[in-house]
Coordinates of C-alpha atoms and ligand atoms in Angstrom, one line a residue:
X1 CA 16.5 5.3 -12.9
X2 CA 16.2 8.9 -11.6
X3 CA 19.6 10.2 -12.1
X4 CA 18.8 14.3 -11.5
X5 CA 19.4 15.1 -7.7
X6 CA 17.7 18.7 -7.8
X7 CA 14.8 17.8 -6.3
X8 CA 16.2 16.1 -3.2
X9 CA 17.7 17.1 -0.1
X10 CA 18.8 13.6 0.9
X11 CA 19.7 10.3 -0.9
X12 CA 18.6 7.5 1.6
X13 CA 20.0 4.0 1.0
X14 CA 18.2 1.4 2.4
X15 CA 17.5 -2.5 3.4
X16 CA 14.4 -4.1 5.3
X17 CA 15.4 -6.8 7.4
X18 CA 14.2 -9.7 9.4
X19 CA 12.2 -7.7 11.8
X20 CA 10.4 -6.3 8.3
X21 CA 12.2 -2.9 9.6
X22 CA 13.6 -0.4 6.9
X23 CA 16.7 0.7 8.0
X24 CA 19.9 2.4 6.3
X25 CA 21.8 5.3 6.3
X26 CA 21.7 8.6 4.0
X27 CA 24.4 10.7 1.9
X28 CA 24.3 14.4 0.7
X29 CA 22.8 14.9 -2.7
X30 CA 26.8 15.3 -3.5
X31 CA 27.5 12.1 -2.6
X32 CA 24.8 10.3 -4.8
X33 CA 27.4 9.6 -7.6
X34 CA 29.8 7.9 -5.4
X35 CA 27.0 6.0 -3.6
X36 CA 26.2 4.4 -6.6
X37 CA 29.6 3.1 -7.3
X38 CA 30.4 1.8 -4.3
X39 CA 27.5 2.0 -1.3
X40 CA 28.0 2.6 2.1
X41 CA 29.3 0.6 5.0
X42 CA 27.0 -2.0 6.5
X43 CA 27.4 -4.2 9.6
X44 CA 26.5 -7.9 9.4
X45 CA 25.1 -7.5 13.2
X46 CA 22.5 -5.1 11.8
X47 CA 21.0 -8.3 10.7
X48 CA 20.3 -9.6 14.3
X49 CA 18.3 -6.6 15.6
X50 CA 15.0 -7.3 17.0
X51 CA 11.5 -5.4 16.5
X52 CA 11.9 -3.7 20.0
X53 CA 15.5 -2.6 19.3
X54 CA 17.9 -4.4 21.1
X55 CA 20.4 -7.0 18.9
X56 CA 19.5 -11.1 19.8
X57 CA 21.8 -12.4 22.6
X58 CA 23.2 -14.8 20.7
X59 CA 23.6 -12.8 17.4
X60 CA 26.1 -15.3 15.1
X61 CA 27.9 -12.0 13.8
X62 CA 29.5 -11.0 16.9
X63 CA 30.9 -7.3 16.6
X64 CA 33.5 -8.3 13.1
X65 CA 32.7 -7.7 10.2
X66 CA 31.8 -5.4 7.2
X67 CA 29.4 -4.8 4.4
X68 CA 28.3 -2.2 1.9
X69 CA 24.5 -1.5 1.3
X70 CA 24.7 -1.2 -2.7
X71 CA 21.9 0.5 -4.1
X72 CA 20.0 -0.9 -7.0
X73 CA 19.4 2.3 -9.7
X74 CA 16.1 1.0 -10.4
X75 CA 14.9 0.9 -7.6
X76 CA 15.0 4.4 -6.8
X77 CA 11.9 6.3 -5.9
X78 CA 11.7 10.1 -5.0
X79 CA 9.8 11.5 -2.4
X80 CA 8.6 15.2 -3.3
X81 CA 9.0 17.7 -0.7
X82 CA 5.9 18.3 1.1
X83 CA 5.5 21.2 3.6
X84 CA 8.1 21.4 5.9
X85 CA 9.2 17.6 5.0
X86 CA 12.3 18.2 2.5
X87 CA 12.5 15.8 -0.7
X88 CA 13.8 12.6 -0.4
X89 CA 15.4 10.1 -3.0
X90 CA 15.4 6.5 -1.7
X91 CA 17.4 3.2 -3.0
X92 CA 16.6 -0.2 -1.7
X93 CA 20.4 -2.0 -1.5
X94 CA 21.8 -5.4 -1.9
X95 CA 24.3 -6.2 0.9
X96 CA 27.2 -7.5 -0.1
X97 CA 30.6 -8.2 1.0
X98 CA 33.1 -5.1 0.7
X99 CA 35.0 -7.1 -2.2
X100 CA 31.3 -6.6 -4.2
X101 CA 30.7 -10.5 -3.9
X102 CA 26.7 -11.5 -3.3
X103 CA 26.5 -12.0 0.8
X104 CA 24.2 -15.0 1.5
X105 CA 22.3 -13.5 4.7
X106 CA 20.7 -10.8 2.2
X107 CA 17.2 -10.9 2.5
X108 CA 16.7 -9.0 -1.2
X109 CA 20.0 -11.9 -2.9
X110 CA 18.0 -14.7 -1.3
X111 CA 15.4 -14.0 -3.6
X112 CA 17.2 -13.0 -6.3
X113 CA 19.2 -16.5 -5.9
X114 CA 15.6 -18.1 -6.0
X115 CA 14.1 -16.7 -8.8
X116 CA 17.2 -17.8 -10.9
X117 CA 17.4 -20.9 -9.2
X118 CA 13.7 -21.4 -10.5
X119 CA 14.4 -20.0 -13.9
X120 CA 17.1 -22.2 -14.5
X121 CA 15.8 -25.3 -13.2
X122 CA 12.0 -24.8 -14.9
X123 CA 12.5 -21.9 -17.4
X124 CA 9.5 -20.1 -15.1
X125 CA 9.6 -16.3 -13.9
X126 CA 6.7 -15.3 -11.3
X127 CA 4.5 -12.5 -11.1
X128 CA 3.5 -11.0 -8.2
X129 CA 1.5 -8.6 -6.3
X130 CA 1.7 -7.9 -2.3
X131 CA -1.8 -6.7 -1.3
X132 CA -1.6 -5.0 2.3
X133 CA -4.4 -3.5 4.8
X134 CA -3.6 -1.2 7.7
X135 CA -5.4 1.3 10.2
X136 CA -5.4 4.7 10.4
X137 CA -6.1 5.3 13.7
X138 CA -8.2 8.6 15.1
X139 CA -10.4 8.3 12.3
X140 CA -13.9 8.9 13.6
X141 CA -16.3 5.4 13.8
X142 CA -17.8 4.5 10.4
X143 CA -19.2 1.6 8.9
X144 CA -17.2 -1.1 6.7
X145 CA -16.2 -0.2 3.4
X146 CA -18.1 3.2 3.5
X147 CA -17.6 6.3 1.2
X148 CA -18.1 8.2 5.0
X149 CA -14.8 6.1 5.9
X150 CA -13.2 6.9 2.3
X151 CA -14.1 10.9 3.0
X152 CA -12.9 10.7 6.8
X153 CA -9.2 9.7 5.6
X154 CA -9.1 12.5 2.8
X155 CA -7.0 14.3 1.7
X156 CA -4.9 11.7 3.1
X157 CA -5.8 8.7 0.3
X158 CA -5.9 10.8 -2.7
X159 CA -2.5 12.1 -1.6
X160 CA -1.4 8.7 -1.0
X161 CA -2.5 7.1 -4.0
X162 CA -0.7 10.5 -6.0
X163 CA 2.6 9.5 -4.2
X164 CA 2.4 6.2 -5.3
X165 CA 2.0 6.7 -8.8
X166 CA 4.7 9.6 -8.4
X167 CA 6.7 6.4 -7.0
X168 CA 6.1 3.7 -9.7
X169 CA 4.2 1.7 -7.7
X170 CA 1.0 1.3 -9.6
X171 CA -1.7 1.8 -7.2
X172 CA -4.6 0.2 -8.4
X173 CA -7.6 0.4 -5.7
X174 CA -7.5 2.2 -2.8
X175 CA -10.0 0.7 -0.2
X176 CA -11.9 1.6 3.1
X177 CA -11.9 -2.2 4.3
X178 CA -14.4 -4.1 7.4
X179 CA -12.0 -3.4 10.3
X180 CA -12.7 0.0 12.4
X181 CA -10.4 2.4 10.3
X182 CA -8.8 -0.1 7.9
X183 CA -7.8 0.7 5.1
X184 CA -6.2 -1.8 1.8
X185 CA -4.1 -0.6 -1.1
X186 CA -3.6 -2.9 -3.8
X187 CA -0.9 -2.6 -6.3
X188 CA -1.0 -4.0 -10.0
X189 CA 1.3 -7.5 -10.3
X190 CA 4.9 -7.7 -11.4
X191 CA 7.6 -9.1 -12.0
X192 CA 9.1 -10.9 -8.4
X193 CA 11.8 -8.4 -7.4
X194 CA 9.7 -5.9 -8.3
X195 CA 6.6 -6.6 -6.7
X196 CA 9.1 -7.3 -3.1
X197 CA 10.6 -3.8 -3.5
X198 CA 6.9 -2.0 -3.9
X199 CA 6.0 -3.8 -0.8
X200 CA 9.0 -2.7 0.8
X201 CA 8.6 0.5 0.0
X202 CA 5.0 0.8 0.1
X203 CA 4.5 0.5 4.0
X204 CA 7.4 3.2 4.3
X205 CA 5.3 5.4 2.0
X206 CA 2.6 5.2 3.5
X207 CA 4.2 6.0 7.1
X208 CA 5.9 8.5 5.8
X209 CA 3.0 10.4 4.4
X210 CA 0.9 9.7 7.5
X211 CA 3.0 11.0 9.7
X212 CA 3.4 13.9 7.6
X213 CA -0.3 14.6 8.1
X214 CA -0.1 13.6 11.9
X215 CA -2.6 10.4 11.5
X216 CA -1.3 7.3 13.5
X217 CA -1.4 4.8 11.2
X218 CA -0.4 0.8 12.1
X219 CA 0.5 -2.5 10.2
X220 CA 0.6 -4.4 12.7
X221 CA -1.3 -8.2 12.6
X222 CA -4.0 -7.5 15.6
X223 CA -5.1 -4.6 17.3
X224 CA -7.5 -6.6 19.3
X225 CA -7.4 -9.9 20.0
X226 CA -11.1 -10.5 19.3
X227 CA -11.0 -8.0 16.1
X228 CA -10.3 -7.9 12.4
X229 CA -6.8 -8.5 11.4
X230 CA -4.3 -6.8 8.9
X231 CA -3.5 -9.1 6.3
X232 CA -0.6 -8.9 3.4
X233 CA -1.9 -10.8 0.9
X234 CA 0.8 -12.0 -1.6
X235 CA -1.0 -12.9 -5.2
X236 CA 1.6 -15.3 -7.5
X237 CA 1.7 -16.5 -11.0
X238 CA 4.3 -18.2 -13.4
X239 CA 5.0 -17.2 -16.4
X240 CA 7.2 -19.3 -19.2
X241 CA 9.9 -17.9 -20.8
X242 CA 8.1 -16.6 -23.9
X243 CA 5.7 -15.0 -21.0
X244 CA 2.9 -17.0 -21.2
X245 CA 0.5 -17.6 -17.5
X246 CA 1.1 -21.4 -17.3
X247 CA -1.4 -21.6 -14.0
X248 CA -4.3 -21.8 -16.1
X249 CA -6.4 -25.3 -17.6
X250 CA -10.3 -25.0 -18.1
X251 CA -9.8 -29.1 -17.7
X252 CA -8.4 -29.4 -14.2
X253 CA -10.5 -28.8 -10.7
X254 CA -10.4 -25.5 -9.7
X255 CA -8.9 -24.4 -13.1
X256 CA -5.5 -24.7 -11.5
X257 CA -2.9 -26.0 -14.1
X258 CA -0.8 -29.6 -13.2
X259 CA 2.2 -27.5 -12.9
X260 CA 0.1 -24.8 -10.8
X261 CA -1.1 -28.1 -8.3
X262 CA 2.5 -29.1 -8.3
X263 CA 3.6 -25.2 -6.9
X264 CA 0.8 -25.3 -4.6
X265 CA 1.7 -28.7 -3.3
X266 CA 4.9 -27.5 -2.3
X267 CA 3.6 -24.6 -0.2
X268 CA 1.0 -26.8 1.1
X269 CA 3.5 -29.1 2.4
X270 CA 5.8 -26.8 4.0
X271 CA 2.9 -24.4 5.2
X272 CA 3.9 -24.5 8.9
X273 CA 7.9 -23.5 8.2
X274 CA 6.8 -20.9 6.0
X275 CA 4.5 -19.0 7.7
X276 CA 7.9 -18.6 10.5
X277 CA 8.7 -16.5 7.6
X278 CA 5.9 -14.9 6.3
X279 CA 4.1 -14.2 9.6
X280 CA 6.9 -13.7 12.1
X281 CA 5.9 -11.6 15.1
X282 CA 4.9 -12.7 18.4
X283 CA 1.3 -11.5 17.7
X284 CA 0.8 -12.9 13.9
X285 CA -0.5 -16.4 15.1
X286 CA -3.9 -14.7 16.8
X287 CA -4.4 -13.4 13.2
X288 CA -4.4 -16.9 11.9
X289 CA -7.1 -18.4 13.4
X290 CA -10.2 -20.0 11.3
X291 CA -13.2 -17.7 10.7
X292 CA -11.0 -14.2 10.8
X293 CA -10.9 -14.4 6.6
X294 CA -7.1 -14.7 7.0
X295 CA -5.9 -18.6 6.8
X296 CA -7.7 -20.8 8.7
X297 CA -5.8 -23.7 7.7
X298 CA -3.2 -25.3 4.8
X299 CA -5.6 -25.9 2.1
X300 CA -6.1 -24.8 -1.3
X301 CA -9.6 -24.2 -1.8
X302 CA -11.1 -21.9 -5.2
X303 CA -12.3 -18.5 -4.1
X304 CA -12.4 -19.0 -0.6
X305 CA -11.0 -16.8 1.9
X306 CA -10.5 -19.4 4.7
X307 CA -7.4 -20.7 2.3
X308 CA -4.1 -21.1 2.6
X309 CA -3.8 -20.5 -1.0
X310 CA -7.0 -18.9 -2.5
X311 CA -7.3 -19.6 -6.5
X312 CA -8.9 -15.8 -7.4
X313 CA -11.7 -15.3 -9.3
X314 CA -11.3 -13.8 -13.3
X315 CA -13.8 -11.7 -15.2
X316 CA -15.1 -12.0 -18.5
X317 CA -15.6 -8.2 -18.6
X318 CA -13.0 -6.1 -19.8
X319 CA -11.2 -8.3 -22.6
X320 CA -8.7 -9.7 -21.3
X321 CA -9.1 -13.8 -21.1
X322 CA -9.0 -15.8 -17.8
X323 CA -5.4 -17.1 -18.4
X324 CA -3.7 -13.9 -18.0
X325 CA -5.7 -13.1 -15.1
X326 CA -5.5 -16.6 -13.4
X327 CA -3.3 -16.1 -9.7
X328 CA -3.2 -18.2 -6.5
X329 CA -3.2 -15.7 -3.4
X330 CA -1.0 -16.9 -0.3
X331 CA -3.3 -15.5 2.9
X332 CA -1.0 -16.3 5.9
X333 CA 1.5 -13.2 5.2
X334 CA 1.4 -9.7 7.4
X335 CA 3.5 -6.7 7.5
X336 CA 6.2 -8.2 10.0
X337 CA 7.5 -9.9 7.1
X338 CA 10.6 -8.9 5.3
X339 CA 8.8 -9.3 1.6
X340 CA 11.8 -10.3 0.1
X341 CA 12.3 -13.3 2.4
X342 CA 8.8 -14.4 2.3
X343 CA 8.4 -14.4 -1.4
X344 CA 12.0 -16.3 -1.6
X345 CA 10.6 -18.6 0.7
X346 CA 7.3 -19.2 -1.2
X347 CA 9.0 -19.1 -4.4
X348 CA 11.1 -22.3 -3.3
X349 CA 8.4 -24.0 -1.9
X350 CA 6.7 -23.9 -5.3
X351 CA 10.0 -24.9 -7.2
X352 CA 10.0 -28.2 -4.2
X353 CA 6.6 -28.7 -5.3
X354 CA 7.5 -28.4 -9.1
X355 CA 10.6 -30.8 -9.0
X356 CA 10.1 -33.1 -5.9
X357 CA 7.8 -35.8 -5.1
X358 CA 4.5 -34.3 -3.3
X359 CA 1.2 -35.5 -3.1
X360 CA -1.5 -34.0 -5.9
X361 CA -3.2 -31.4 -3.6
X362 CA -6.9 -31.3 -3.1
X363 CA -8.6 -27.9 -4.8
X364 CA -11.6 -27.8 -2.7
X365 CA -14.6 -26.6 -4.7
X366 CA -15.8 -23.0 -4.0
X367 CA -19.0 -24.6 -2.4
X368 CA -17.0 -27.0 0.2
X369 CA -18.7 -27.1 3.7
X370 CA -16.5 -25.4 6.3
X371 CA -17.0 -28.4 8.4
X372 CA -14.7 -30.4 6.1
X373 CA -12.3 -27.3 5.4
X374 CA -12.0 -27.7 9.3
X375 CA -10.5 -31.0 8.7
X376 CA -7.5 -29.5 6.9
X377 CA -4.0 -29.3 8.4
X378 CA -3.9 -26.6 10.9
X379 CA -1.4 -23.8 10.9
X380 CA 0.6 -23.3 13.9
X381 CA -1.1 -21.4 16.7
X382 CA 1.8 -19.8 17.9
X383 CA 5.5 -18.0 16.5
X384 CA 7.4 -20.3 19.1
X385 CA 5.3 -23.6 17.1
X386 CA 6.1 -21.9 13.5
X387 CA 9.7 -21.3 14.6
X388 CA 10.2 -25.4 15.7
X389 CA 8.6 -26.4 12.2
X390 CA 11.2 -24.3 10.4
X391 CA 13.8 -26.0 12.9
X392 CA 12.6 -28.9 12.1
X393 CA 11.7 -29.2 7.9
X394 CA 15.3 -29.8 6.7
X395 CA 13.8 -29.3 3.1
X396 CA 13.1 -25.7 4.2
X397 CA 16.3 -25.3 6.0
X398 CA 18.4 -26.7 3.2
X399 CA 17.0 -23.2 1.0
X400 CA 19.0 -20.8 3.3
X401 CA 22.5 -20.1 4.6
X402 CA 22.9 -21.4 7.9
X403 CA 23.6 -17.9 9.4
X404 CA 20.6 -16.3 8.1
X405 CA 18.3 -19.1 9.3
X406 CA 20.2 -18.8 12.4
X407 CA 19.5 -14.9 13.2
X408 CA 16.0 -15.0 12.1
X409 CA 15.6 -18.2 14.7
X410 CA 17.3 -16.1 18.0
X411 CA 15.8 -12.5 16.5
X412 CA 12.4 -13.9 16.7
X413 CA 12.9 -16.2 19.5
X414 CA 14.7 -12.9 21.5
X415 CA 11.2 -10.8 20.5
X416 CA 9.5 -13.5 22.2
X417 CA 11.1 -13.7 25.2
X418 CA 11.0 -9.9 25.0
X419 CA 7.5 -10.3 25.6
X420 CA 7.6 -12.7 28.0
X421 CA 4.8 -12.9 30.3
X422 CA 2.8 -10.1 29.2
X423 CA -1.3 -11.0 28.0
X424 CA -2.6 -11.2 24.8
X425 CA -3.8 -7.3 25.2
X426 CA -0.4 -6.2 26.3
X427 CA 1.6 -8.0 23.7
X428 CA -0.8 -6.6 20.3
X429 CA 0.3 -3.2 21.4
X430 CA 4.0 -3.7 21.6
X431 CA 3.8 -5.4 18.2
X432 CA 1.1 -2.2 17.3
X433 CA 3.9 0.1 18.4
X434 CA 6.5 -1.0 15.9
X435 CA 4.2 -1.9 13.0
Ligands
LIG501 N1 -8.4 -8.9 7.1 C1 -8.2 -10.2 6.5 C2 -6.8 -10.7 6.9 O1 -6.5 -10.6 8.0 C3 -8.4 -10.2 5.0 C4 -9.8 -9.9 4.6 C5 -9.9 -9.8 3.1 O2 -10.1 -10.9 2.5 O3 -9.7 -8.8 2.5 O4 -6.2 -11.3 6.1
LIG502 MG1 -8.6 -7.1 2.3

């Protein structure tokens, strides 16, 4: 908790919401103390605003109502001043009703509600990690992964990666990726809320600090419909309550635990609903498409990058054992996502799996033939298709309040439409233009 105000011109409160956007309002250094007793107003509407700006039509809020964005202390992170940029504090907020009571639409309480529900019902607590690539566009051309593309975006990463650490966000590779200009940062694991906040915040960081140093920089999906996509990678495991990994067992195919296949089983199942949630925009389903290393179908396959769910590989080097290590990395995510929401929704699609009656899952060996990977359920090929499986999985429904379900269905369905009748080309750059 940063308590000392010195340093910072502004205290910025803020949310992410269902468009993944990071919006909020700020208070005077002067204010910080009362800010952190009581918040600051919040609308309920603010919920129903699209990517492209305008709120859905048929927004269930209407104009009424009232909320305050309550910060969470620990969350804070300070920004330094940097050239003509002043210092910044910044608190990711709860919403919640003006009376202080949880409100059910929050993004950041529905996963709070379903790590506790999971905690209660199993005695499990997850560990997480949100791995996200972008561009930085205006680079000049260089090869994949090359120290020449590592130099070309200095002093910008070393800056980067020093913010980050200033933040708390333990940065733990910064990498020039395949795509032209891409770029990954990985962070280490940690507990759920945690590991939601850091992605949260990392995207904003990492705008932040590129605009600073006037290099474009996107998250978006695509950039080019024949190209390499941005992924968010979101890497899971589950802990018991005396913090032992529980996804681990030498005995079992792929290494994967019976409690592990359970989890997956549960994602597997609901694969189609989910990824309404975890790869929302209109552009996020050209990502998805087999032989893009994304998610070229719902399977759960060791070490393969076609997966759904990837079991990743451990090392012997470096002493620690192959338990702690152990994680299952969901592929289908991207940075139109609100991270809280799509780890609340993969976090009860585990707990499904854990407590309900699924089929054992296939772990398809590391040296499977893609010709029988191709056989796996498909994902759906477009937002409108993800958007009718969520309508239509009642298990998946039944994890949300109605209202919430209900605004992400007409916010998403309203950036379609918004988009209506423009080509493939035309519709990556909106989406590139937000992201
Ligand atoms: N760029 C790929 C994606 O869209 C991921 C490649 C990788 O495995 O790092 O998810
Ligand atoms: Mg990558």
């Amino acid at each position: 908790m940063i308590s000392r105000t010195d340093d910072y011109a502004t205290v910025f409160v803020a949310t992410c919401d269902l468009a993944g956007q990071v919006r909020g309002r700020a208070v005077p250094p002067s204010e910080h103390a009362a800010l952190l007793r009581s918040g600051t107003g919040w609308v309920p509407a603010n919920l129903a605003i699209s990517s492209f700006g305008p709120i859905a039509p048929d927004n269930v809020f209407g104009s009424r109502g009232d909320l305050r964005l309550i910060p969470d202390a620990d969350s804070a992170v300070g920004i330094p001043a940097d050239g003509g940029a002043p210092g910044m504090l910044l608190y990711l907020a709860d919403q919640k009703l003006p009376d202080g009571q949880p409100w059910g639409c929050c993004p950041r309480t529905v996963l709070r509600d379903a790590l506790a529900d999971l905690r209660e019902r199993t005695g499990l607590e997850v560990v997480a990690a949100f791995e996200h690539e972008f561009v930085l566009e205006g680079l000049p051309e260089s090869a994949p992964f090359s120290l020449r593309r590592f130099r070309d975006a200095e002093p910008f990463g070393t800056d980067l990666v020093r913010l980050l650490e200033h933040a708390g966000l333990e940065p733990e590779t910064w990498i020039p990726e395949y795509g032209e200009g891409q770029f990954e940062v990985t962070v280490r694991p940690a507990p759920a809320m945690v590991a939601a906040d850091r992605a949260v915040l990392l995207k904003e960081l990492v705008r932040d600090l590129a605009r600073r140093r006037e290099l474009p920089v996107t998250f978006a999906p695509l950039l080019d419909a024949d190209g390499v996509g941005n992924g968010v990678h979101v890497h899971l495991s589950l802990r018991d309550a005396d913090g032992q990994p529980v996804l681990y067992d030498p005995q079992r195919p792929g290494r994967l635990s019976a409690l592990g296949a359970r989890f997956s089983a549960g994602v597997l199942a609901h694969a189609p609903a989910l990824t309404a949630l975890t790869a929302p925009s209109p552009v996020s389903f050209l990502r998805l498409t087999p032989n893009r290393w994304s998610a070229g179908g719902a399977f759960l396959a060791e070490r393969n990058r076609e997966a759904l769910l990837r079991i990743c590989p451990t090392t012997e080097l470096g002493g620690s054992g192959p338990a702690a290590q152990f994680n299952l990395e969901y592929r289908a995510a991207d940075a139109t996502a609100n991270p809280w929401l799509a780890l609340a929704a993969l976090v009860r699609a585990g707990l499904a799996g854990l407590t309900g009656d699924y089929d054992e899952p296939t772990v398809w060996p590391e040296n499977t033939d893609q010709s029988v990977l191709a056989l796996a359920p498909p994902l759906p090929t477009t937002l409108d298709e993800a958007l009718e499986a969520l309508e239509k999985d009642d298990v998946v429904r039944s994890w949300f309040d109605p209202q919430l379900l209900a605004t992400h269905l007409s916010v998403k369905r309203s950036e379609l439409a918004q988009l209506d009748g423009l080509d493939d080309a035309a519709r990556i750059r909106k989406v590139r233009n937000v992201y």
